[in-house]
Coordinates of C-alpha atoms in Angstrom, one line a residue:
M1 CA 2.6 7.5 -23.9
S2 CA 3.3 10.3 -21.4
L3 CA -0.4 10.3 -20.4
F4 CA -0.3 6.6 -19.7
S5 CA 2.9 7.1 -17.7
Y6 CA 1.4 10.0 -15.8
L7 CA -1.7 8.0 -14.8
E8 CA 0.2 4.8 -14.0
K9 CA 2.4 6.8 -11.5
R10 CA -0.5 8.3 -9.6
L11 CA -0.4 5.5 -7.0
K12 CA 2.6 3.6 -5.9
P13 CA 1.7 0.0 -4.8
T14 CA 4.5 -0.7 -2.5
L15 CA 4.4 2.0 0.1
A16 CA 4.4 1.0 3.8
P17 CA 0.9 1.3 5.2
E18 CA 0.0 4.2 7.5
R19 CA -2.4 2.0 9.4
P20 CA -1.0 -1.5 9.0
E21 CA -3.8 -3.5 10.6
P22 CA -6.9 -3.7 8.4
P23 CA -10.2 -3.5 10.4
A24 CA -12.5 -6.5 10.7
G25 CA -15.8 -5.0 9.5
L26 CA -16.6 -5.5 5.8
V27 CA -17.4 -1.8 5.0
A28 CA -14.5 -0.6 7.2
F29 CA -12.2 -3.2 5.5
F30 CA -13.2 -1.8 2.0
W31 CA -12.8 1.8 3.1
H32 CA -9.4 1.1 4.7
F33 CA -8.0 0.4 1.2
A34 CA -10.4 2.6 -0.9
R35 CA -9.5 5.8 1.0
Q36 CA -5.9 5.4 -0.1
A37 CA -7.0 6.0 -3.7
K38 CA -10.1 8.1 -3.1
G39 CA -9.1 10.8 -5.6
L40 CA -8.9 8.2 -8.4
F41 CA -12.2 6.7 -7.4
L42 CA -13.9 10.1 -7.4
A43 CA -12.5 10.8 -10.8
L44 CA -13.9 7.4 -12.0
F45 CA -17.2 8.3 -10.4
A46 CA -17.3 11.6 -12.3
A47 CA -16.3 10.0 -15.6
G48 CA -19.0 7.3 -15.1
L49 CA -21.6 10.0 -14.5
A50 CA -20.6 11.8 -17.7
V51 CA -20.8 8.6 -19.8
A52 CA -24.3 7.7 -18.4
L53 CA -25.7 11.1 -19.1
L54 CA -24.3 11.2 -22.6
D55 CA -25.6 7.7 -23.3
S56 CA -29.1 8.7 -22.2
M57 CA -29.0 11.6 -24.8
V58 CA -28.5 9.2 -27.8
P59 CA -32.1 8.0 -27.9
V60 CA -33.3 11.5 -27.5
F61 CA -31.3 12.5 -30.6
M62 CA -32.8 9.6 -32.5
G63 CA -36.3 10.8 -31.6
R64 CA -35.4 14.4 -32.6
V65 CA -34.0 13.3 -36.0
V66 CA -37.1 11.2 -36.7
T67 CA -39.3 14.2 -35.9
L68 CA -37.3 16.5 -38.1
V69 CA -37.4 14.0 -41.0
A70 CA -41.2 13.6 -40.6
H71 CA -42.0 17.3 -40.5
A72 CA -39.3 19.4 -42.1
R73 CA -39.0 20.0 -45.9
P74 CA -35.8 18.3 -47.2
E75 CA -34.5 21.5 -48.9
N76 CA -34.8 23.5 -45.7
L77 CA -33.6 20.8 -43.2
L78 CA -29.9 21.7 -42.9
A79 CA -30.5 25.4 -43.3
E80 CA -33.0 25.6 -40.5
H81 CA -31.7 22.9 -38.1
W82 CA -28.0 22.7 -38.6
P83 CA -27.1 24.0 -35.1
M84 CA -29.0 21.2 -33.4
L85 CA -27.7 18.6 -35.8
A86 CA -24.1 19.9 -35.3
G87 CA -24.6 19.8 -31.5
M88 CA -25.7 16.1 -31.8
A89 CA -22.7 15.3 -33.9
V90 CA -20.3 16.9 -31.4
V91 CA -21.8 14.9 -28.5
I92 CA -21.7 11.6 -30.4
L93 CA -18.4 12.1 -32.2
L94 CA -16.4 13.9 -29.6
L95 CA -17.8 14.2 -26.0
R96 CA -19.1 10.7 -25.6
P97 CA -15.9 9.0 -26.9
L98 CA -13.8 11.4 -24.8
A99 CA -15.8 10.5 -21.6
M100 CA -15.5 6.8 -22.3
V101 CA -11.7 7.0 -23.0
T102 CA -11.3 9.1 -19.8
Q103 CA -13.2 6.4 -17.8
N104 CA -11.1 3.6 -19.3
L105 CA -7.8 5.5 -18.7
I106 CA -8.7 6.0 -15.0
A107 CA -10.0 2.4 -14.5
N108 CA -7.2 0.7 -16.4
Q109 CA -4.1 2.9 -16.1
A110 CA -4.5 4.5 -12.7
I111 CA -6.6 2.0 -10.8
A112 CA -6.4 -1.6 -12.1
A113 CA -2.9 -2.7 -11.4
N114 CA -2.0 -0.1 -8.7
V115 CA -4.9 -0.5 -6.4
A116 CA -5.0 -4.4 -6.6
N117 CA -1.2 -4.6 -6.0
R118 CA -1.3 -2.1 -3.2
I119 CA -3.9 -4.2 -1.4
R120 CA -1.8 -7.3 -2.0
W121 CA 1.3 -5.6 -0.7
Q122 CA -0.3 -4.2 2.4
A123 CA -2.1 -7.6 3.1
H124 CA 1.3 -9.4 2.7
W125 CA 3.0 -6.7 4.9
H126 CA 0.5 -7.4 7.6
V127 CA 0.4 -11.2 7.3
V128 CA 4.1 -11.7 7.2
R129 CA 4.3 -10.0 10.6
Q130 CA 2.0 -12.5 12.2
S131 CA 3.4 -14.9 14.8
W132 CA 4.9 -18.2 13.9
N133 CA 1.9 -19.9 15.5
F134 CA -0.3 -18.1 13.0
F135 CA 1.4 -19.9 10.1
Q136 CA 1.5 -23.2 11.9
N137 CA -2.3 -23.3 12.1
D138 CA -3.0 -22.9 8.4
F139 CA -2.0 -24.0 4.9
A140 CA 0.7 -21.7 3.4
G141 CA -1.1 -22.1 0.0
R142 CA -4.4 -21.0 1.5
I143 CA -2.8 -18.0 3.2
A144 CA -1.1 -17.0 -0.1
N145 CA -4.3 -17.5 -2.1
R146 CA -6.3 -15.2 0.2
V147 CA -3.6 -12.5 0.1
L148 CA -3.4 -12.6 -3.7
Q149 CA -7.1 -12.9 -4.4
T150 CA -8.4 -10.2 -2.0
G151 CA -6.7 -7.2 -3.8
P152 CA -8.3 -7.8 -7.2
A153 CA -11.6 -8.6 -5.6
I154 CA -11.7 -5.3 -3.8
R155 CA -10.7 -3.4 -6.9
E156 CA -13.3 -5.1 -9.1
T157 CA -16.0 -4.5 -6.5
L158 CA -15.3 -0.8 -6.2
V159 CA -14.9 -0.3 -10.0
S160 CA -18.1 -2.2 -10.8
L161 CA -20.0 -0.2 -8.2
L162 CA -18.9 3.1 -9.7
N163 CA -19.3 2.0 -13.3
A164 CA -22.2 -0.4 -13.5
V165 CA -24.5 0.5 -10.6
W166 CA -24.0 4.2 -10.9
Y167 CA -24.5 3.9 -14.7
I168 CA -27.9 2.2 -14.4
M169 CA -29.1 4.6 -11.7
V170 CA -28.3 7.7 -13.8
Y171 CA -29.4 6.1 -17.1
G172 CA -32.6 4.7 -15.6
T173 CA -33.5 8.0 -13.9
S174 CA -32.9 9.9 -17.1
A175 CA -35.1 7.4 -19.1
V176 CA -38.0 7.8 -16.6
L177 CA -37.8 11.6 -16.7
L178 CA -37.5 11.7 -20.5
M179 CA -40.5 9.4 -21.0
A180 CA -42.6 11.1 -18.4
S181 CA -42.0 14.5 -19.9
A182 CA -43.4 13.1 -23.2
D183 CA -46.3 11.3 -21.5
P184 CA -46.6 9.9 -18.0
W185 CA -47.9 6.6 -19.4
L186 CA -44.7 6.0 -21.2
A187 CA -42.8 6.0 -17.9
L188 CA -45.0 3.2 -16.5
P189 CA -43.1 0.2 -18.1
V190 CA -39.7 1.6 -17.0
V191 CA -40.9 2.1 -13.4
A192 CA -42.4 -1.4 -13.3
W193 CA -39.3 -2.8 -14.8
F194 CA -37.2 -1.1 -12.1
A195 CA -39.4 -2.5 -9.4
G196 CA -39.1 -6.0 -10.8
Y197 CA -35.3 -5.6 -11.4
L198 CA -34.7 -4.5 -7.8
A199 CA -36.9 -7.3 -6.4
T200 CA -34.9 -9.8 -8.5
L201 CA -31.7 -8.4 -7.2
R202 CA -32.9 -8.5 -3.7
Y203 CA -33.8 -12.1 -3.9
F204 CA -30.8 -13.5 -5.8
V205 CA -27.9 -11.3 -4.8
P206 CA -27.7 -12.3 -1.1
R207 CA -27.8 -15.9 -2.2
M208 CA -25.2 -15.4 -4.8
R209 CA -23.0 -13.7 -2.1
D210 CA -23.3 -16.6 0.3
S211 CA -22.7 -19.1 -2.5
S212 CA -19.6 -17.1 -3.6
K213 CA -18.2 -17.1 -0.1
E214 CA -18.7 -20.8 0.2
M215 CA -17.1 -21.4 -3.2
S216 CA -14.2 -19.1 -2.3
E217 CA -13.6 -21.0 0.9
S218 CA -13.6 -24.3 -0.9
R219 CA -11.3 -23.0 -3.6
S220 CA -8.8 -21.9 -0.9
R221 CA -9.1 -25.3 0.8
L222 CA -8.5 -27.0 -2.6
T223 CA -5.4 -24.8 -3.2
G224 CA -4.1 -25.5 0.3
R225 CA -4.4 -29.3 -0.2
V226 CA -2.7 -29.2 -3.6
V227 CA 0.1 -27.0 -2.4
D228 CA 0.5 -29.3 0.7
S229 CA 0.9 -32.3 -1.6
Y230 CA 3.5 -30.5 -3.7
T231 CA 5.4 -29.1 -0.8
N232 CA 5.7 -32.6 0.7
I233 CA 6.1 -34.5 -2.6
L234 CA 9.2 -36.3 -1.3
T235 CA 7.2 -37.8 1.5
V236 CA 4.4 -38.7 -0.9
K237 CA 7.0 -40.5 -3.1
L238 CA 8.8 -42.2 -0.3
F239 CA 5.6 -43.7 1.1
A240 CA 4.1 -44.4 -2.3
R241 CA 1.0 -42.5 -1.3
A242 CA 0.0 -40.9 -4.7
R243 CA -3.5 -42.5 -4.5
E244 CA -4.1 -41.3 -1.0
E245 CA -3.1 -37.8 -2.1
D246 CA -5.5 -38.2 -5.0
D247 CA -8.3 -39.0 -2.5
Y248 CA -7.2 -36.0 -0.3
V249 CA -7.4 -33.6 -3.2
R250 CA -10.4 -35.2 -4.8
E251 CA -12.5 -34.6 -1.7
A252 CA -11.8 -30.9 -1.8
L253 CA -12.3 -30.8 -5.6
D254 CA -15.7 -32.5 -5.4
E255 CA -16.7 -30.1 -2.7
H256 CA -15.7 -27.2 -4.8
T257 CA -17.5 -28.6 -7.9
G258 CA -20.7 -29.0 -5.9
R259 CA -20.6 -25.5 -4.6
F260 CA -19.7 -24.2 -8.1
H261 CA -22.8 -26.0 -9.5
R262 CA -25.0 -24.4 -6.8
S263 CA -23.6 -21.0 -7.7
L264 CA -24.2 -21.6 -11.5
R265 CA -27.8 -22.6 -10.8
L266 CA -28.5 -19.3 -9.2
N267 CA -26.8 -17.5 -12.1
T268 CA -29.0 -19.4 -14.6
L269 CA -32.3 -18.7 -12.7
F270 CA -31.2 -15.0 -12.3
G271 CA -30.6 -14.8 -16.1
L272 CA -34.1 -16.3 -16.8
C273 CA -35.8 -13.8 -14.6
L274 CA -33.9 -10.9 -16.2
T275 CA -34.8 -12.1 -19.7
I276 CA -38.5 -12.2 -18.8
L277 CA -38.3 -8.7 -17.3
N278 CA -36.6 -7.3 -20.3
A279 CA -39.1 -8.8 -22.7
L280 CA -41.9 -7.3 -20.7
L281 CA -40.2 -3.9 -20.8
V282 CA -39.7 -3.8 -24.6
T283 CA -43.2 -5.1 -25.3
G284 CA -44.9 -2.8 -22.8
T285 CA -43.0 0.3 -24.0
A286 CA -43.7 -0.5 -27.7
A287 CA -47.4 -1.2 -27.0
I288 CA -48.0 2.0 -25.0
S289 CA -46.0 4.3 -27.3
I290 CA -47.9 2.9 -30.4
H291 CA -51.2 3.3 -28.6
L292 CA -50.4 6.9 -27.6
W293 CA -49.3 7.7 -31.2
M294 CA -52.5 6.2 -32.6
R295 CA -54.5 8.5 -30.3
G296 CA -52.4 11.4 -31.4
A297 CA -51.1 11.9 -27.8
V298 CA -47.4 11.7 -28.9
E299 CA -45.5 12.4 -32.1
V300 CA -43.7 9.7 -34.1
G301 CA -40.4 11.1 -32.7
T302 CA -41.4 10.2 -29.2
V303 CA -42.0 6.6 -30.3
A304 CA -38.6 6.7 -32.0
M305 CA -37.1 7.9 -28.6
A306 CA -38.9 5.5 -26.3
L307 CA -38.1 2.3 -28.1
P308 CA -34.3 2.8 -28.3
L309 CA -34.4 3.9 -24.6
A310 CA -36.1 0.7 -23.6
W311 CA -33.9 -1.4 -25.8
Q312 CA -30.7 0.2 -24.5
M313 CA -31.9 -0.5 -20.9
V314 CA -32.5 -4.1 -21.9
S315 CA -29.0 -4.4 -23.4
M316 CA -27.5 -2.6 -20.4
S317 CA -29.4 -4.5 -17.8
G318 CA -27.7 -7.9 -18.5
W319 CA -24.3 -6.3 -18.2
V320 CA -25.2 -4.4 -15.0
A321 CA -26.8 -7.6 -13.5
W322 CA -23.6 -9.6 -14.1
Q323 CA -21.6 -6.8 -12.8
I324 CA -23.7 -6.8 -9.6
T325 CA -23.3 -10.6 -9.5
S326 CA -19.6 -10.1 -9.8
I327 CA -19.7 -7.5 -7.0
F328 CA -21.2 -10.0 -4.6
E329 CA -19.0 -12.8 -5.8
N330 CA -16.0 -10.6 -5.1
I331 CA -17.5 -9.6 -1.7
G332 CA -17.5 -13.4 -0.9
V333 CA -13.8 -13.5 -1.9
V334 CA -13.1 -10.5 0.3
Q335 CA -15.0 -11.9 3.3
E336 CA -13.0 -15.1 3.0
G337 CA -9.8 -13.1 2.6
M338 CA -10.6 -11.1 5.7
M339 CA -10.4 -14.3 7.8
T340 CA -6.7 -14.2 7.2
I341 CA -5.9 -10.5 6.5
A342 CA -8.1 -8.8 9.0
R343 CA -6.8 -10.7 12.0
P344 CA -4.9 -8.7 14.7
I345 CA -1.3 -9.5 15.2
T346 CA -1.2 -11.5 18.4
L347 CA 2.5 -11.1 19.2
L348 CA 3.1 -7.4 19.4
N349 CA 6.0 -5.2 20.5
R350 CA 5.1 -3.0 23.4
A351 CA 4.5 0.7 22.6
D352 CA 7.6 1.6 24.6
A353 CA 9.7 -1.3 23.4
M354 CA 13.4 -0.5 23.0
S355 CA 16.1 -2.2 20.9
L356 CA 18.0 -5.0 22.7
A357 CA 21.6 -4.1 23.5
V358 CA 23.8 -7.1 24.2
S359 CA 27.1 -6.3 25.9
R360 CA 27.9 -9.5 27.8
G361 CA 25.4 -12.1 26.7
E362 CA 24.0 -13.3 30.0
I363 CA 20.6 -15.1 29.8
R364 CA 18.3 -15.6 32.7
F365 CA 15.2 -17.8 32.7
E366 CA 13.2 -16.9 35.8
T367 CA 10.3 -19.1 37.0
L368 CA 9.1 -19.8 33.4
R369 CA 5.7 -21.2 32.8
F370 CA 4.3 -22.0 29.4
G371 CA 1.9 -24.5 27.9
Y372 CA 0.5 -23.2 24.6
G373 CA -2.7 -22.2 26.4
R374 CA -3.4 -25.6 27.8
E375 CA -4.1 -26.3 31.5
R376 CA -1.1 -28.5 31.9
P377 CA 2.1 -26.5 31.1
I378 CA 4.9 -27.8 29.0
I379 CA 7.4 -25.8 31.1
D380 CA 6.6 -25.1 34.7
G381 CA 8.7 -23.2 37.2
L382 CA 12.0 -23.4 35.2
D383 CA 14.9 -21.3 36.5
L384 CA 18.2 -21.1 34.7
V385 CA 21.1 -18.7 34.3
V386 CA 23.5 -18.9 31.4
R387 CA 26.6 -16.9 32.1
P388 CA 28.2 -14.6 29.5
G389 CA 30.3 -16.7 27.1
E390 CA 29.1 -20.0 28.7
R391 CA 28.4 -22.9 26.4
V392 CA 25.3 -24.8 27.7
G393 CA 24.0 -28.0 26.3
V394 CA 20.3 -28.9 26.8
V395 CA 19.3 -32.6 26.6
G396 CA 16.2 -34.6 27.5
R397 CA 13.7 -37.0 26.1
S398 CA 11.3 -35.9 23.3
G399 CA 8.6 -33.7 24.8
A400 CA 10.7 -32.5 27.7
G401 CA 10.4 -28.9 26.6
K402 CA 13.8 -28.3 25.0
S403 CA 12.6 -26.8 21.7
T404 CA 9.9 -24.9 23.6
L405 CA 12.6 -23.3 25.7
V406 CA 14.4 -22.1 22.5
N407 CA 11.1 -20.8 21.0
L408 CA 10.5 -18.8 24.2
L409 CA 14.0 -17.3 24.1
L410 CA 13.3 -16.2 20.5
R411 CA 9.9 -14.9 21.7
F412 CA 7.9 -16.8 19.2
F413 CA 5.3 -17.0 22.0
D414 CA 4.6 -14.8 25.0
L415 CA 5.2 -16.4 28.4
E416 CA 2.3 -17.4 30.6
G417 CA 4.4 -16.8 33.7
G418 CA 7.9 -15.7 34.7
R419 CA 10.4 -13.8 32.5
I420 CA 13.5 -14.1 30.4
L421 CA 16.3 -11.5 30.7
I422 CA 19.3 -10.9 28.4
D423 CA 21.9 -8.7 30.1
G424 CA 19.1 -7.6 32.5
Q425 CA 16.7 -6.6 29.8
D426 CA 13.3 -8.3 29.8
I427 CA 12.8 -9.7 26.2
S428 CA 9.1 -8.9 26.4
R429 CA 10.1 -5.2 26.6
V430 CA 12.4 -5.1 23.6
T431 CA 11.5 -5.2 19.9
Q432 CA 11.3 -8.7 18.4
E433 CA 13.5 -7.7 15.5
S434 CA 16.3 -6.5 17.7
L435 CA 16.0 -9.6 19.9
R436 CA 16.3 -12.0 17.0
A437 CA 19.1 -9.9 15.4
Q438 CA 21.2 -10.7 18.5
I439 CA 20.6 -14.4 18.3
S440 CA 21.9 -16.8 15.6
V441 CA 20.0 -20.1 15.2
V442 CA 20.8 -23.3 13.4
T443 CA 17.9 -25.8 13.4
Q444 CA 17.6 -29.4 12.6
D445 CA 15.0 -28.9 9.9
T446 CA 16.8 -26.4 7.7
S447 CA 14.7 -24.6 5.2
L448 CA 16.3 -22.5 2.5
L449 CA 14.8 -19.8 0.5
H450 CA 14.1 -20.5 -3.2
R451 CA 16.9 -18.2 -4.2
S452 CA 20.6 -18.4 -5.0
I453 CA 23.2 -19.9 -2.7
A454 CA 24.7 -16.5 -2.2
D455 CA 21.4 -15.0 -1.3
N456 CA 20.7 -17.7 1.2
I457 CA 24.1 -17.2 3.0
R458 CA 23.8 -13.4 2.7
Y459 CA 20.5 -13.6 4.5
G460 CA 22.5 -13.7 7.7
R461 CA 23.9 -10.2 6.9
P462 CA 22.5 -8.5 3.8
Q463 CA 25.2 -5.9 3.5
A464 CA 28.0 -8.5 3.4
D465 CA 30.1 -8.5 0.2
D466 CA 30.9 -11.6 -1.9
A467 CA 34.3 -12.2 -0.2
E468 CA 32.6 -12.4 3.2
V469 CA 30.0 -14.8 1.8
V470 CA 32.7 -17.1 0.5
A471 CA 34.7 -16.9 3.7
A472 CA 31.6 -18.0 5.7
A473 CA 31.0 -20.9 3.3
R474 CA 34.5 -22.1 3.7
L475 CA 34.3 -22.0 7.5
A476 CA 31.1 -24.1 7.2
H477 CA 32.9 -26.5 4.8
A478 CA 30.4 -25.7 2.1
D479 CA 32.6 -23.9 -0.5
E480 CA 33.8 -27.1 -2.2
F481 CA 30.3 -28.5 -3.0
I482 CA 28.9 -25.0 -3.8
R483 CA 31.4 -24.5 -6.6
G484 CA 30.3 -27.7 -8.2
L485 CA 26.6 -26.8 -8.3
E486 CA 24.6 -26.1 -11.5
D487 CA 20.9 -25.4 -11.5
W488 CA 18.3 -26.0 -14.2
R489 CA 18.9 -22.5 -15.7
G490 CA 22.6 -23.1 -16.2
K491 CA 23.7 -20.9 -13.3
T492 CA 26.6 -22.3 -11.3
G493 CA 28.3 -22.0 -8.0
Y494 CA 27.1 -19.3 -5.6
E495 CA 24.5 -18.1 -8.2
A496 CA 22.8 -21.5 -8.5
Q497 CA 19.2 -21.7 -7.3
V498 CA 18.5 -24.1 -4.4
G499 CA 14.9 -24.9 -5.3
E500 CA 11.9 -24.6 -3.0
R501 CA 12.9 -25.1 0.6
G502 CA 16.4 -26.1 -0.7
V503 CA 15.2 -29.4 -2.3
K504 CA 18.0 -29.4 -4.9
L505 CA 20.5 -29.9 -2.0
S506 CA 21.0 -32.8 0.3
G507 CA 20.2 -32.5 4.0
G508 CA 23.9 -32.1 4.9
Q509 CA 24.4 -29.5 2.2
R510 CA 21.4 -27.5 3.4
Q511 CA 22.7 -27.7 7.0
R512 CA 26.1 -26.4 6.0
I513 CA 24.5 -23.5 4.1
A514 CA 22.5 -22.7 7.2
I515 CA 25.7 -22.8 9.3
A516 CA 27.5 -20.5 6.8
R517 CA 24.5 -18.1 7.2
V518 CA 24.9 -18.1 10.9
I519 CA 28.7 -17.6 10.7
L520 CA 28.1 -14.6 8.5
K521 CA 25.5 -13.1 10.9
N522 CA 28.0 -13.3 13.8
A523 CA 25.5 -12.6 16.6
P524 CA 26.6 -12.6 20.3
I525 CA 24.2 -15.4 21.2
L526 CA 24.2 -18.7 19.4
V527 CA 21.4 -21.4 19.5
L528 CA 22.2 -24.8 18.0
D529 CA 19.0 -26.9 17.8
E530 CA 20.3 -30.3 16.4
A531 CA 22.6 -28.2 14.2
T532 CA 24.7 -31.1 13.0
S533 CA 22.2 -33.9 13.0
A534 CA 22.0 -34.1 9.2
L535 CA 25.8 -34.4 8.7
D536 CA 27.9 -37.4 8.4
S537 CA 30.6 -38.0 11.1
E538 CA 33.5 -36.8 9.0
V539 CA 31.8 -33.5 8.0
E540 CA 30.4 -33.1 11.5
A541 CA 33.9 -33.3 12.9
A542 CA 35.2 -30.7 10.5
I543 CA 32.3 -28.4 11.3
Q544 CA 32.7 -28.9 15.0
E545 CA 36.2 -27.5 14.6
S546 CA 34.8 -24.5 12.7
L547 CA 32.1 -24.1 15.3
G548 CA 34.9 -23.9 17.9
T549 CA 36.0 -20.7 16.2
L550 CA 32.5 -19.5 15.7
I551 CA 31.4 -19.9 19.3
A552 CA 34.5 -18.3 20.9
G553 CA 33.4 -15.5 23.1
K554 CA 29.7 -16.2 22.5
T555 CA 26.9 -17.4 24.8
V556 CA 25.8 -20.7 23.4
I557 CA 22.7 -22.9 24.0
A558 CA 22.9 -26.2 22.2
V559 CA 20.0 -28.6 22.0
A560 CA 20.8 -32.1 20.9
H561 CA 19.6 -35.7 21.0
R562 CA 23.0 -36.9 19.9
L563 CA 24.8 -36.4 23.1
S564 CA 28.3 -36.7 21.5
T565 CA 27.8 -33.4 19.9
I566 CA 27.4 -31.5 23.2
A567 CA 29.5 -33.6 25.6
R568 CA 32.2 -30.9 25.5
M569 CA 30.0 -28.1 26.5
D570 CA 30.8 -26.2 29.7
R571 CA 27.6 -27.3 31.4
L572 CA 24.8 -29.7 30.5
I573 CA 21.2 -29.2 31.5
V574 CA 18.9 -32.2 31.6
M575 CA 15.2 -31.5 31.2
D576 CA 12.3 -33.7 32.0
A577 CA 8.6 -32.7 32.0
G578 CA 9.4 -29.0 31.6
R579 CA 11.8 -28.9 34.5
I580 CA 15.6 -29.1 35.0
V581 CA 16.3 -32.3 36.8
E582 CA 20.1 -32.4 36.5
Q583 CA 22.9 -30.1 35.5
G584 CA 26.7 -30.3 35.4
S585 CA 29.6 -31.3 33.2
H586 CA 29.5 -34.5 31.2
A587 CA 31.8 -36.3 33.7
E588 CA 29.8 -35.0 36.7
L589 CA 26.5 -36.3 35.2
I590 CA 27.9 -39.6 34.3
A591 CA 29.1 -40.0 37.9
L592 CA 25.7 -39.0 39.1
D593 CA 24.3 -42.0 37.3
G594 CA 20.8 -40.4 36.7
H595 CA 18.8 -39.4 33.7
Y596 CA 21.8 -38.2 31.6
A597 CA 23.8 -41.3 32.4
A598 CA 20.9 -43.5 31.3
L599 CA 20.6 -41.6 28.0
W600 CA 24.4 -41.8 27.5
H601 CA 24.6 -45.5 28.1
R602 CA 21.7 -46.1 25.8
Q603 CA 23.3 -44.2 22.9
S604 CA 26.9 -45.4 23.4
G605 CA 25.6 -48.9 23.9
G606 CA 23.7 -49.0 20.6
F607 CA 20.3 -49.0 22.3
I608 CA 21.0 -52.2 24.2
D609 CA 18.9 -52.2 27.4
V610 CA 21.3 -52.7 30.2
P611 CA 20.2 -53.0 33.8
E612 CA 21.7 -49.6 34.7
T613 CA 19.6 -47.9 32.0
V614 CA 16.4 -49.6 33.1
T615 CA 17.0 -48.7 36.7
A616 CA 17.8 -45.0 35.8

């Protein structure tokens, strides 16, 4: 067991990568991961060489034994030839099993789990640092599938190359040399078989590779659609759209089935060609060796060597062929995985980026311009100064640019013009981690991690103890319902699991957990994006009281459609078409009788169109 443990610890899967960004070229992509375990792959290469050479000696031994039996006197056989027989026994009983065990130990204990999981870890490490926009443009299920499938595919490709391809090269070369040394004509079937074998591979393998890539892409698309349906199962149920989801998944499944069939056709034709080649090899070797023996050109021992050599090549060729097929199928998986993994991170920290230091909490938006790469910007020429400790509410119609402003403050996107300063520091010149560490955010669509209640609250400050977690929950008016929770595993209270994205909790409960998380984080800048929209009026009033304590001394930006939640802010900013069109206190904006007044009258009047609203 100590040998197993020694080999299993030769490579640690979860080390941070030295070069985090995988290159885009296929060979470079393979080498990026293979070089991290090159010592293990060299050892596997050497073990495979030993196995191939020892295997090629077995038919030679058979031929020698037949020759001895045919010519030696029985009473003198052991006395005269025991050293050679003992040497054969040592090779077959000791050296060959030892080489094969060594090969299996390296492949299974040192490489199999460690290399695949290191690739998975480093791929995840890279992908999780992609921008938010990266994840918005793809299925989470497809991204996860590519990250998890690429590691085993790379490992299997490299192991198969070293085991199967190297094996047949060594064994085939040895067979040609051994037969040619007995008689050049004996080598002819093997040489012809090799030529046909290579021609078959050259024809089928590229087609199998392309087919495998298409099948891998369709499998990822199928996985993405299935996960999308499961992730949004509540919407599916609410709209009674199970049949539509069936059609959505069926389309991807039918596409995958069709591509699978095409791949299997190639495999069947490849197997047919290989069977014909193998039959010709055995028949040709047998015919030539018997013909040479009948002419007296070779001994019976040579015939006994040639036929096992040919038959072993036949037995081995199918295994090697499917290994080569597997290699190119895995290459197709790797190529598809590269579409996600080998993409550069688009939102990077500057090389000289410093950590953000917030002493006062002043925020300046200077001539902002941003439009998600479109010609017509969402925000164009916006200027705003939020003073230290000021509480600013941001209102406006849908599409006015409110959420975009928050996303730019958090640097989820790089600006197309202008800059944002926090205490005089340009946020594009500080690290993203330090920026977001200084800003607490509560959003309308609260998504919790599929972990315990305590883990979700502690996400705001991982080093917080249990007492601090409970105190934050009480301030968020969440402690009472938390203590009554029990999950499907029987865990209760703060140890209860919340389910994927927090589905085991109501919207209001999720919102209160998110607020508790922010309270625990206690950052100097607070962003509330529809933070209490999922709460009933009574709970909202209670939490507003808690938020009063939370926001004391902090710079606050609150985005809301429900104007009653931000009417008490120090200043209200009204946005329209990416610009600030009004600002002032609630009373000042009502007196102005403009955009804000129209929105206020519409909400407080229960959406009754009054002349003042229409005019505004």
